[in-house]
PDB file of C-alpha atoms in Angstrom:
ATOM      1  CA  MET A   9     183.244 215.038  14.176  1.00 78.00           C
ATOM      2  CA  PHE A  10     179.884 214.223  15.636  1.00 84.00           C
ATOM      3  CA  ALA A  11     180.562 214.930  19.325  1.00 89.00           C
ATOM      4  CA  PRO A  12     177.856 212.756  21.010  1.00 92.00           C
ATOM      5  CA  LEU A  13     179.032 209.740  19.006  1.00 94.00           C
ATOM      6  CA  THR A  14     182.642 210.393  20.016  1.00 94.00           C
ATOM      7  CA  TYR A  15     181.714 210.625  23.711  1.00 95.00           C
ATOM      8  CA  LEU A  16     179.692 207.391  23.458  1.00 96.00           C
ATOM      9  CA  THR A  17     182.608 205.595  21.783  1.00 96.00           C
ATOM     10  CA  GLY A  18     185.014 206.881  24.426  1.00 96.00           C
ATOM     11  CA  ALA A  19     182.657 205.776  27.215  1.00 97.00           C
ATOM     12  CA  ALA A  20     182.279 202.269  25.740  1.00 97.00           C
ATOM     13  CA  LEU A  21     186.064 201.939  25.431  1.00 97.00           C
ATOM     14  CA  ALA A  22     186.570 203.194  28.999  1.00 97.00           C
ATOM     15  CA  VAL A  23     184.073 200.615  30.333  1.00 97.00           C
ATOM     16  CA  LEU A  24     185.836 197.919  28.296  1.00 97.00           C
ATOM     17  CA  ALA A  25     189.220 198.983  29.720  1.00 97.00           C
ATOM     18  CA  LEU A  26     187.836 198.824  33.279  1.00 97.00           C
ATOM     19  CA  LEU A  27     186.324 195.368  32.733  1.00 97.00           C
ATOM     20  CA  ALA A  28     189.587 194.140  31.208  1.00 96.00           C
ATOM     21  CA  ALA A  29     191.680 195.634  34.034  1.00 96.00           C
ATOM     22  CA  TYR A  30     189.394 193.918  36.554  1.00 96.00           C
ATOM     23  CA  GLY A  31     189.689 190.629  34.656  1.00 95.00           C
ATOM     24  CA  LEU A  32     193.464 190.944  34.526  1.00 93.00           C
ATOM     25  CA  ALA A  33     193.670 191.717  38.249  1.00 94.00           C
ATOM     26  CA  ARG A  34     191.452 188.736  39.122  1.00 94.00           C
ATOM     27  CA  GLY A  35     193.358 186.447  36.746  1.00 91.00           C
ATOM     28  CA  ARG A  36     190.316 185.837  34.563  1.00 92.00           C
ATOM     29  CA  PRO A  37     190.104 185.650  30.752  1.00 92.00           C
ATOM     30  CA  ILE A  38     187.571 187.418  28.522  1.00 93.00           C
ATOM     31  CA  ASP A  39     183.959 186.949  29.716  1.00 93.00           C
ATOM     32  CA  ASN A  40     180.513 187.836  28.394  1.00 94.00           C
ATOM     33  CA  PRO A  41     180.335 191.444  29.706  1.00 95.00           C
ATOM     34  CA  MET A  42     183.736 192.145  28.134  1.00 95.00           C
ATOM     35  CA  PHE A  43     182.675 190.526  24.855  1.00 95.00           C
ATOM     36  CA  TRP A  44     179.407 192.473  24.554  1.00 96.00           C
ATOM     37  CA  THR A  45     180.979 195.778  25.600  1.00 97.00           C
ATOM     38  CA  GLY A  46     183.654 195.212  22.987  1.00 96.00           C
ATOM     39  CA  LEU A  47     180.983 194.484  20.391  1.00 96.00           C
ATOM     40  CA  VAL A  48     179.143 197.719  21.236  1.00 97.00           C
ATOM     41  CA  ALA A  49     182.421 199.680  21.080  1.00 97.00           C
ATOM     42  CA  GLU A  50     183.270 198.144  17.703  1.00 97.00           C
ATOM     43  CA  GLY A  51     179.784 198.995  16.386  1.00 96.00           C
ATOM     44  CA  LEU A  52     180.206 202.608  17.482  1.00 96.00           C
ATOM     45  CA  ILE A  53     183.653 202.738  15.840  1.00 96.00           C
ATOM     46  CA  VAL A  54     182.211 201.446  12.552  1.00 96.00           C
ATOM     47  CA  VAL A  55     179.523 204.184  12.689  1.00 96.00           C
ATOM     48  CA  GLN A  56     182.355 206.619  13.503  1.00 94.00           C
ATOM     49  CA  LEU A  57     184.170 205.466  10.332  1.00 94.00           C
ATOM     50  CA  VAL A  58     181.110 205.987   8.110  1.00 94.00           C
ATOM     51  CA  VAL A  59     180.244 209.368   9.630  1.00 93.00           C
ATOM     52  CA  GLY A  60     183.919 210.382   9.620  1.00 92.00           C
ATOM     53  CA  VAL A  61     184.413 209.597   5.938  1.00 91.00           C
ATOM     54  CA  ALA A  62     181.161 211.407   5.074  1.00 91.00           C
ATOM     55  CA  LEU A  63     182.210 214.511   7.025  1.00 90.00           C
ATOM     56  CA  SER A  64     185.941 214.363   6.250  1.00 85.00           C
ATOM     57  CA  GLY A  65     185.741 217.511   4.111  1.00 84.00           C
ATOM     58  CA  HIS A  66     184.399 219.608   6.988  1.00 85.00           C
ATOM     59  CA  GLY A  67     187.137 219.306   9.596  1.00 82.00           C
ATOM     60  CA  GLY A  68     189.085 222.062  11.294  1.00 82.00           C
ATOM     61  CA  HIS A  69     191.403 224.345   9.363  1.00 80.00           C
ATOM     62  CA  GLY A  70     194.455 222.437   8.168  1.00 78.00           C
ATOM     63  CA  MET A  71     192.999 218.997   8.845  1.00 82.00           C
ATOM     64  CA  SER A  72     194.651 216.175   6.915  1.00 80.00           C
ATOM     65  CA  ALA A  73     191.804 214.045   5.522  1.00 85.00           C
ATOM     66  CA  ALA A  74     194.189 211.200   4.628  1.00 82.00           C
ATOM     67  CA  LEU A  75     195.567 211.017   8.169  1.00 82.00           C
ATOM     68  CA  PHE A  76     192.040 211.240   9.617  1.00 88.00           C
ATOM     69  CA  ILE A  77     190.733 208.355   7.511  1.00 89.00           C
ATOM     70  CA  ALA A  78     193.889 206.291   8.170  1.00 86.00           C
ATOM     71  CA  TYR A  79     193.243 206.638  11.903  1.00 88.00           C
ATOM     72  CA  LEU A  80     189.583 205.656  11.454  1.00 92.00           C
ATOM     73  CA  ALA A  81     190.628 202.537   9.531  1.00 91.00           C
ATOM     74  CA  GLY A  82     193.145 201.645  12.258  1.00 89.00           C
ATOM     75  CA  LEU A  83     190.457 202.070  14.918  1.00 93.00           C
ATOM     76  CA  VAL A  84     188.122 199.670  13.103  1.00 95.00           C
ATOM     77  CA  VAL A  85     190.752 196.918  12.826  1.00 92.00           C
ATOM     78  CA  ALA A  86     192.090 196.901  16.402  1.00 92.00           C
ATOM     79  CA  LEU A  87     189.196 195.397  18.401  1.00 94.00           C
ATOM     80  CA  PRO A  88     188.420 192.410  16.121  1.00 95.00           C
ATOM     81  CA  VAL A  89     192.112 191.432  16.169  1.00 93.00           C
ATOM     82  CA  ALA A  90     192.293 191.812  19.952  1.00 94.00           C
ATOM     83  CA  GLY A  91     188.995 189.928  20.344  1.00 94.00           C
ATOM     84  CA  VAL A  92     190.050 186.907  18.275  1.00 93.00           C
ATOM     85  CA  TRP A  93     193.366 186.862  20.111  1.00 91.00           C
ATOM     86  CA  ALA A  94     191.697 187.099  23.538  1.00 92.00           C
ATOM     87  CA  ILE A  95     189.293 184.257  22.717  1.00 92.00           C
ATOM     88  CA  ALA A  96     192.165 182.079  21.457  1.00 90.00           C
ATOM     89  CA  GLU A  97     193.945 182.835  24.735  1.00 87.00           C
ATOM     90  CA  ARG A  98     190.963 181.948  26.927  1.00 88.00           C
ATOM     91  CA  GLU A  99     192.957 179.764  29.310  1.00 86.00           C
ATOM     92  CA  SER A 100     194.975 182.594  30.881  1.00 86.00           C
ATOM     93  CA  ARG A 101     194.691 186.114  32.259  1.00 87.00           C
ATOM     94  CA  SER A 102     196.676 187.524  29.343  1.00 89.00           C
ATOM     95  CA  SER A 103     193.368 187.233  27.458  1.00 91.00           C
ATOM     96  CA  SER A 104     192.110 190.196  29.503  1.00 94.00           C
ATOM     97  CA  GLY A 105     195.524 191.858  29.222  1.00 93.00           C
ATOM     98  CA  VAL A 106     195.313 191.920  25.431  1.00 93.00           C
ATOM     99  CA  ILE A 107     191.834 193.503  25.611  1.00 95.00           C
ATOM    100  CA  LEU A 108     193.164 196.080  28.087  1.00 95.00           C
ATOM    101  CA  VAL A 109     196.044 197.054  25.779  1.00 93.00           C
ATOM    102  CA  ALA A 110     193.635 197.361  22.836  1.00 94.00           C
ATOM    103  CA  ALA A 111     191.066 199.434  24.775  1.00 96.00           C
ATOM    104  CA  LEU A 112     193.690 201.857  26.149  1.00 94.00           C
ATOM    105  CA  GLY A 113     195.384 202.110  22.753  1.00 92.00           C
ATOM    106  CA  LEU A 114     192.044 202.883  21.126  1.00 95.00           C
ATOM    107  CA  LEU A 115     191.274 205.584  23.715  1.00 94.00           C
ATOM    108  CA  VAL A 116     194.582 207.281  22.888  1.00 91.00           C
ATOM    109  CA  MET A 117     193.845 206.941  19.164  1.00 91.00           C
ATOM    110  CA  LEU A 118     190.383 208.452  19.703  1.00 93.00           C
ATOM    111  CA  VAL A 119     191.916 211.493  21.406  1.00 91.00           C
ATOM    112  CA  ARG A 120     194.417 211.793  18.529  1.00 87.00           C
ATOM    113  CA  LEU A 121     191.493 211.506  16.082  1.00 90.00           C
ATOM    114  CA  VAL A 122     189.799 214.518  17.674  1.00 91.00           C
ATOM    115  CA  GLN A 123     193.103 216.455  17.564  1.00 87.00           C
ATOM    116  CA  ILE A 124     193.502 215.617  13.860  1.00 87.00           C
ATOM    117  CA  TRP A 125     189.903 216.674  13.191  1.00 90.00           C
ATOM    118  CA  ASN A 126     190.608 220.032  14.822  1.00 87.00           C
ATOM    119  CA  GLY A 127     193.630 220.499  12.570  1.00 79.00           C
ATOM    120  CA  HIS A 128     196.325 219.800  15.175  1.00 72.00           C
ATOM    121  CA  GLY A 129     197.642 216.817  13.225  1.00 58.00           C
TER     122      GLY A 129
ATOM    123  CA  MET B  26     208.310 180.618  31.890  1.00 68.00           C
ATOM    124  CA  ARG B  27     208.422 180.934  28.123  1.00 82.00           C
ATOM    125  CA  VAL B  28     209.072 184.210  26.320  1.00 86.00           C
ATOM    126  CA  ASN B  29     205.686 184.196  24.610  1.00 82.00           C
ATOM    127  CA  SER B  30     203.459 183.220  27.546  1.00 82.00           C
ATOM    128  CA  GLY B  31     201.995 185.099  30.486  1.00 80.00           C
ATOM    129  CA  PHE B  32     203.107 188.729  30.573  1.00 86.00           C
ATOM    130  CA  GLY B  33     204.894 188.042  27.273  1.00 89.00           C
ATOM    131  CA  ARG B  34     201.482 187.984  25.592  1.00 88.00           C
ATOM    132  CA  ILE B  35     200.669 191.469  26.822  1.00 89.00           C
ATOM    133  CA  LEU B  36     204.113 192.625  25.712  1.00 93.00           C
ATOM    134  CA  VAL B  37     203.400 191.240  22.226  1.00 93.00           C
ATOM    135  CA  ALA B  38     200.106 193.168  22.158  1.00 91.00           C
ATOM    136  CA  LEU B  39     201.914 196.388  23.121  1.00 93.00           C
ATOM    137  CA  TYR B  40     204.580 195.855  20.481  1.00 95.00           C
ATOM    138  CA  ALA B  41     201.913 195.046  17.872  1.00 92.00           C
ATOM    139  CA  LEU B  42     200.135 198.309  18.728  1.00 90.00           C
ATOM    140  CA  PHE B  43     203.326 200.302  18.244  1.00 92.00           C
ATOM    141  CA  ALA B  44     204.188 198.383  15.084  1.00 93.00           C
ATOM    142  CA  LEU B  45     200.790 199.417  13.699  1.00 88.00           C
ATOM    143  CA  ALA B  46     201.149 203.032  14.860  1.00 87.00           C
ATOM    144  CA  ALA B  47     204.697 203.486  13.540  1.00 90.00           C
ATOM    145  CA  THR B  48     203.980 201.718  10.245  1.00 91.00           C
ATOM    146  CA  GLY B  49     200.863 203.784   9.598  1.00 86.00           C
ATOM    147  CA  ARG B  50     202.624 206.980  10.529  1.00 85.00           C
ATOM    148  CA  SER B  51     205.717 206.366   8.420  1.00 88.00           C
ATOM    149  CA  VAL B  52     203.773 205.174   5.353  1.00 88.00           C
ATOM    150  CA  LEU B  53     201.639 208.328   5.440  1.00 83.00           C
ATOM    151  CA  GLN B  54     204.552 210.656   6.144  1.00 82.00           C
ATOM    152  CA  ILE B  55     206.821 209.201   3.480  1.00 86.00           C
ATOM    153  CA  SER B  56     204.137 208.779   0.811  1.00 85.00           C
ATOM    154  CA  GLN B  57     202.953 212.359   1.254  1.00 79.00           C
ATOM    155  CA  THR B  58     206.435 213.832   0.926  1.00 80.00           C
ATOM    156  CA  TRP B  59     207.862 211.442  -1.675  1.00 80.00           C
ATOM    157  CA  PRO B  60     210.449 211.728  -3.324  1.00 81.00           C
ATOM    158  CA  HIS B  61     212.012 213.934  -0.634  1.00 82.00           C
ATOM    159  CA  PRO B  62     210.998 212.513   2.736  1.00 81.00           C
ATOM    160  CA  ALA B  63     212.449 214.417   5.673  1.00 82.00           C
ATOM    161  CA  LEU B  64     214.867 212.741   8.074  1.00 85.00           C
ATOM    162  CA  PRO B  65     212.364 212.253  10.943  1.00 86.00           C
ATOM    163  CA  TYR B  66     210.020 210.423   8.557  1.00 87.00           C
ATOM    164  CA  LEU B  67     212.759 207.951   7.680  1.00 89.00           C
ATOM    165  CA  LEU B  68     213.370 207.475  11.407  1.00 90.00           C
ATOM    166  CA  SER B  69     209.649 206.658  11.759  1.00 90.00           C
ATOM    167  CA  ALA B  70     210.099 203.938   9.142  1.00 93.00           C
ATOM    168  CA  LEU B  71     213.145 202.574  10.979  1.00 94.00           C
ATOM    169  CA  ALA B  72     211.137 202.481  14.213  1.00 94.00           C
ATOM    170  CA  ALA B  73     208.328 200.664  12.381  1.00 95.00           C
ATOM    171  CA  VAL B  74     210.709 197.949  11.141  1.00 96.00           C
ATOM    172  CA  VAL B  75     212.185 197.504  14.617  1.00 96.00           C
ATOM    173  CA  TYR B  76     208.718 197.186  16.199  1.00 96.00           C
ATOM    174  CA  ILE B  77     207.562 194.667  13.575  1.00 96.00           C
ATOM    175  CA  VAL B  78     210.652 192.446  13.968  1.00 96.00           C
ATOM    176  CA  ALA B  79     210.403 192.615  17.770  1.00 96.00           C
ATOM    177  CA  THR B  80     206.664 191.789  17.674  1.00 95.00           C
ATOM    178  CA  VAL B  81     207.204 188.712  15.501  1.00 95.00           C
ATOM    179  CA  ALA B  82     210.220 187.494  17.506  1.00 95.00           C
ATOM    180  CA  LEU B  83     208.428 187.918  20.852  1.00 94.00           C
ATOM    181  CA  ALA B  84     205.282 186.231  19.560  1.00 93.00           C
ATOM    182  CA  ARG B  85     207.100 183.193  18.148  1.00 92.00           C
ATOM    183  CA  GLY B  86     209.232 182.620  21.231  1.00 88.00           C
ATOM    184  CA  GLY B  87     211.924 179.977  21.511  1.00 88.00           C
ATOM    185  CA  ASP B  88     215.670 180.382  21.929  1.00 90.00           C
ATOM    186  CA  ARG B  89     216.479 181.771  18.509  1.00 92.00           C
ATOM    187  CA  ASN B  90     213.640 184.256  18.548  1.00 93.00           C
ATOM    188  CA  ALA B  91     214.495 185.337  22.080  1.00 93.00           C
ATOM    189  CA  ARG B  92     217.975 186.224  20.800  1.00 94.00           C
ATOM    190  CA  ILE B  93     216.537 188.128  17.821  1.00 95.00           C
ATOM    191  CA  ALA B  94     214.210 189.929  20.232  1.00 95.00           C
ATOM    192  CA  LEU B  95     217.173 190.766  22.486  1.00 95.00           C
ATOM    193  CA  TYR B  96     219.076 192.366  19.581  1.00 96.00           C
ATOM    194  CA  THR B  97     216.131 194.322  18.177  1.00 96.00           C
ATOM    195  CA  ILE B  98     214.918 195.519  21.562  1.00 96.00           C
ATOM    196  CA  SER B  99     218.453 196.567  22.579  1.00 96.00           C
ATOM    197  CA  PHE B 100     218.690 198.476  19.299  1.00 96.00           C
ATOM    198  CA  GLU B 101     215.273 199.985  20.015  1.00 96.00           C
ATOM    199  CA  LEU B 102     216.425 201.250  23.434  1.00 96.00           C
ATOM    200  CA  LEU B 103     219.569 202.757  21.889  1.00 96.00           C
ATOM    201  CA  GLY B 104     217.427 204.287  19.139  1.00 94.00           C
ATOM    202  CA  VAL B 105     214.973 205.910  21.541  1.00 94.00           C
ATOM    203  CA  ILE B 106     217.807 207.368  23.619  1.00 94.00           C
ATOM    204  CA  ALA B 107     219.855 208.511  20.610  1.00 93.00           C
ATOM    205  CA  VAL B 108     216.909 210.047  18.742  1.00 91.00           C
ATOM    206  CA  GLY B 109     215.625 211.512  22.019  1.00 91.00           C
ATOM    207  CA  ILE B 110     218.904 213.311  22.737  1.00 92.00           C
ATOM    208  CA  TRP B 111     219.282 214.281  19.083  1.00 89.00           C
ATOM    209  CA  SER B 112     215.791 215.811  18.938  1.00 87.00           C
ATOM    210  CA  TYR B 113     216.589 218.042  21.922  1.00 88.00           C
ATOM    211  CA  ALA B 114     220.094 218.935  20.691  1.00 88.00           C
ATOM    212  CA  ASP B 115     219.081 219.760  17.113  1.00 83.00           C
ATOM    213  CA  GLY B 116     215.383 220.616  17.279  1.00 77.00           C
ATOM    214  CA  ALA B 117     215.395 222.154  13.797  1.00 77.00           C
ATOM    215  CA  ALA B 118     216.049 218.773  12.137  1.00 77.00           C
ATOM    216  CA  PHE B 119     212.860 217.425  13.706  1.00 77.00           C
ATOM    217  CA  VAL B 120     210.421 220.084  12.581  1.00 69.00           C
ATOM    218  CA  ALA B 121     209.178 219.341   9.096  1.00 62.00           C
ATOM    219  CA  GLN B 122     206.628 221.073   6.864  1.00 56.00           C
ATOM    220  CA  GLY B 123     206.092 223.930   9.269  1.00 47.00           C
ATOM    221  CA  GLN B 124     204.691 221.567  11.879  1.00 54.00           C
ATOM    222  CA  ALA B 125     205.721 222.087  15.456  1.00 46.00           C
ATOM    223  CA  GLY B 126     206.802 219.402  17.865  1.00 48.00           C
ATOM    224  CA  ASP B 127     207.449 215.720  17.479  1.00 56.00           C
ATOM    225  CA  THR B 128     207.637 214.427  13.951  1.00 77.00           C
ATOM    226  CA  THR B 129     208.842 210.906  14.620  1.00 84.00           C
ATOM    227  CA  VAL B 130     207.949 208.193  17.117  1.00 87.00           C
ATOM    228  CA  TRP B 131     211.175 208.398  19.108  1.00 89.00           C
ATOM    229  CA  ALA B 132     211.576 212.211  19.129  1.00 87.00           C
ATOM    230  CA  LYS B 133     211.881 213.691  22.650  1.00 86.00           C
ATOM    231  CA  PHE B 134     212.106 210.161  24.083  1.00 90.00           C
ATOM    232  CA  GLY B 135     208.622 209.322  22.796  1.00 87.00           C
ATOM    233  CA  GLN B 136     206.886 212.266  24.467  1.00 85.00           C
ATOM    234  CA  GLY B 137     204.137 212.275  21.817  1.00 81.00           C
ATOM    235  CA  TYR B 138     203.241 208.716  22.876  1.00 84.00           C
ATOM    236  CA  GLY B 139     203.303 209.305  26.618  1.00 84.00           C
ATOM    237  CA  TYR B 140     206.928 208.099  26.859  1.00 90.00           C
ATOM    238  CA  VAL B 141     205.728 204.541  26.241  1.00 91.00           C
ATOM    239  CA  PRO B 142     208.391 204.124  23.475  1.00 93.00           C
ATOM    240  CA  LEU B 143     211.057 204.688  26.169  1.00 94.00           C
ATOM    241  CA  LEU B 144     209.385 202.348  28.658  1.00 94.00           C
ATOM    242  CA  LEU B 145     208.647 199.545  26.183  1.00 95.00           C
ATOM    243  CA  PRO B 146     212.253 198.400  25.465  1.00 96.00           C
ATOM    244  CA  ILE B 147     213.074 198.505  29.190  1.00 96.00           C
ATOM    245  CA  LEU B 148     210.045 196.287  29.886  1.00 95.00           C
ATOM    246  CA  GLY B 149     211.051 194.045  26.969  1.00 95.00           C
ATOM    247  CA  LEU B 150     214.645 193.617  28.153  1.00 95.00           C
ATOM    248  CA  TRP B 151     213.464 192.946  31.696  1.00 95.00           C
ATOM    249  CA  TRP B 152     211.066 190.287  30.423  1.00 94.00           C
ATOM    250  CA  LEU B 153     213.714 188.570  28.261  1.00 94.00           C
ATOM    251  CA  ARG B 154     216.073 188.487  31.259  1.00 93.00           C
ATOM    252  CA  HIS B 155     213.315 187.283  33.555  1.00 91.00           C
ATOM    253  CA  THR B 156     212.302 184.388  31.280  1.00 90.00           C
ATOM    254  CA  ARG B 157     215.915 183.367  30.731  1.00 85.00           C
ATOM    255  CA  ARG B 158     216.682 183.346  34.437  1.00 76.00           C
ATOM    256  CA  ALA B 159     213.571 181.297  35.145  1.00 68.00           C
ATOM    257  CA  ALA B 160     214.936 178.436  32.996  1.00 61.00           C
ATOM    258  CA  PRO B 161     218.234 177.542  34.701  1.00 54.00           C
ATOM    259  CA  ASP B 162     218.232 173.926  33.520  1.00 53.00           C
ATOM    260  CA  GLU B 163     218.890 174.999  29.952  1.00 52.00           C
ATOM    261  CA  VAL B 164     222.459 174.627  28.743  1.00 46.00           C
ATOM    262  CA  ARG B 165     223.900 177.733  27.121  1.00 45.00           C
TER     263      ARG B 165
END
């Protein structure tokens, strides 16, 4: 995996999680900073998918390429679903809650992705 | 308070996440070892079905769905505890293909997922109880 890209993706997701946690605590739904941070994170994840598929033959010893690509595909899907849901739910704080669940879930999946890349599937 | 509003929404998101994770995991595990999938892989599939049914029931809300959610989430709690104990008692059955450690979602009480699989049904049951108690005017 391309390490700088992975760190950037992780950072964007961490910022998104913080914004969402703040929104949830203040009882506020998704706002512009959350939306744009989510968009940046999703963009980075899409780049991650392309780079990941291109490099999938060069992982650590014993890496499962199928599992790696399945995780990448799952990563790409999560934020758009959460985003549509959060926007539909604009009238309550659970809008931010859904984004928080997605961002934390994606962070865990990103860590798992690195483990899979290193062959510790 | 309705089952599918407020905190219920966040619960649905959590269940959806685990439905996705367990489904993906079991499809990969079973398809890669077909036609002889190991026992833990079948347990992954069972977990996936339970998470999907619970997600749908919690999201739809209403009396009937709350009851379906109650059954599936109770089963989920029993499953996590049973598979958790089983995976410690008979560790050999849960190590497949020379891999070490957890090979199904509920092994070791969901250790591989930060014990969230153990916490999730407890949260779910609490929420179902909470929403039922908050509606005392309903005749049962």
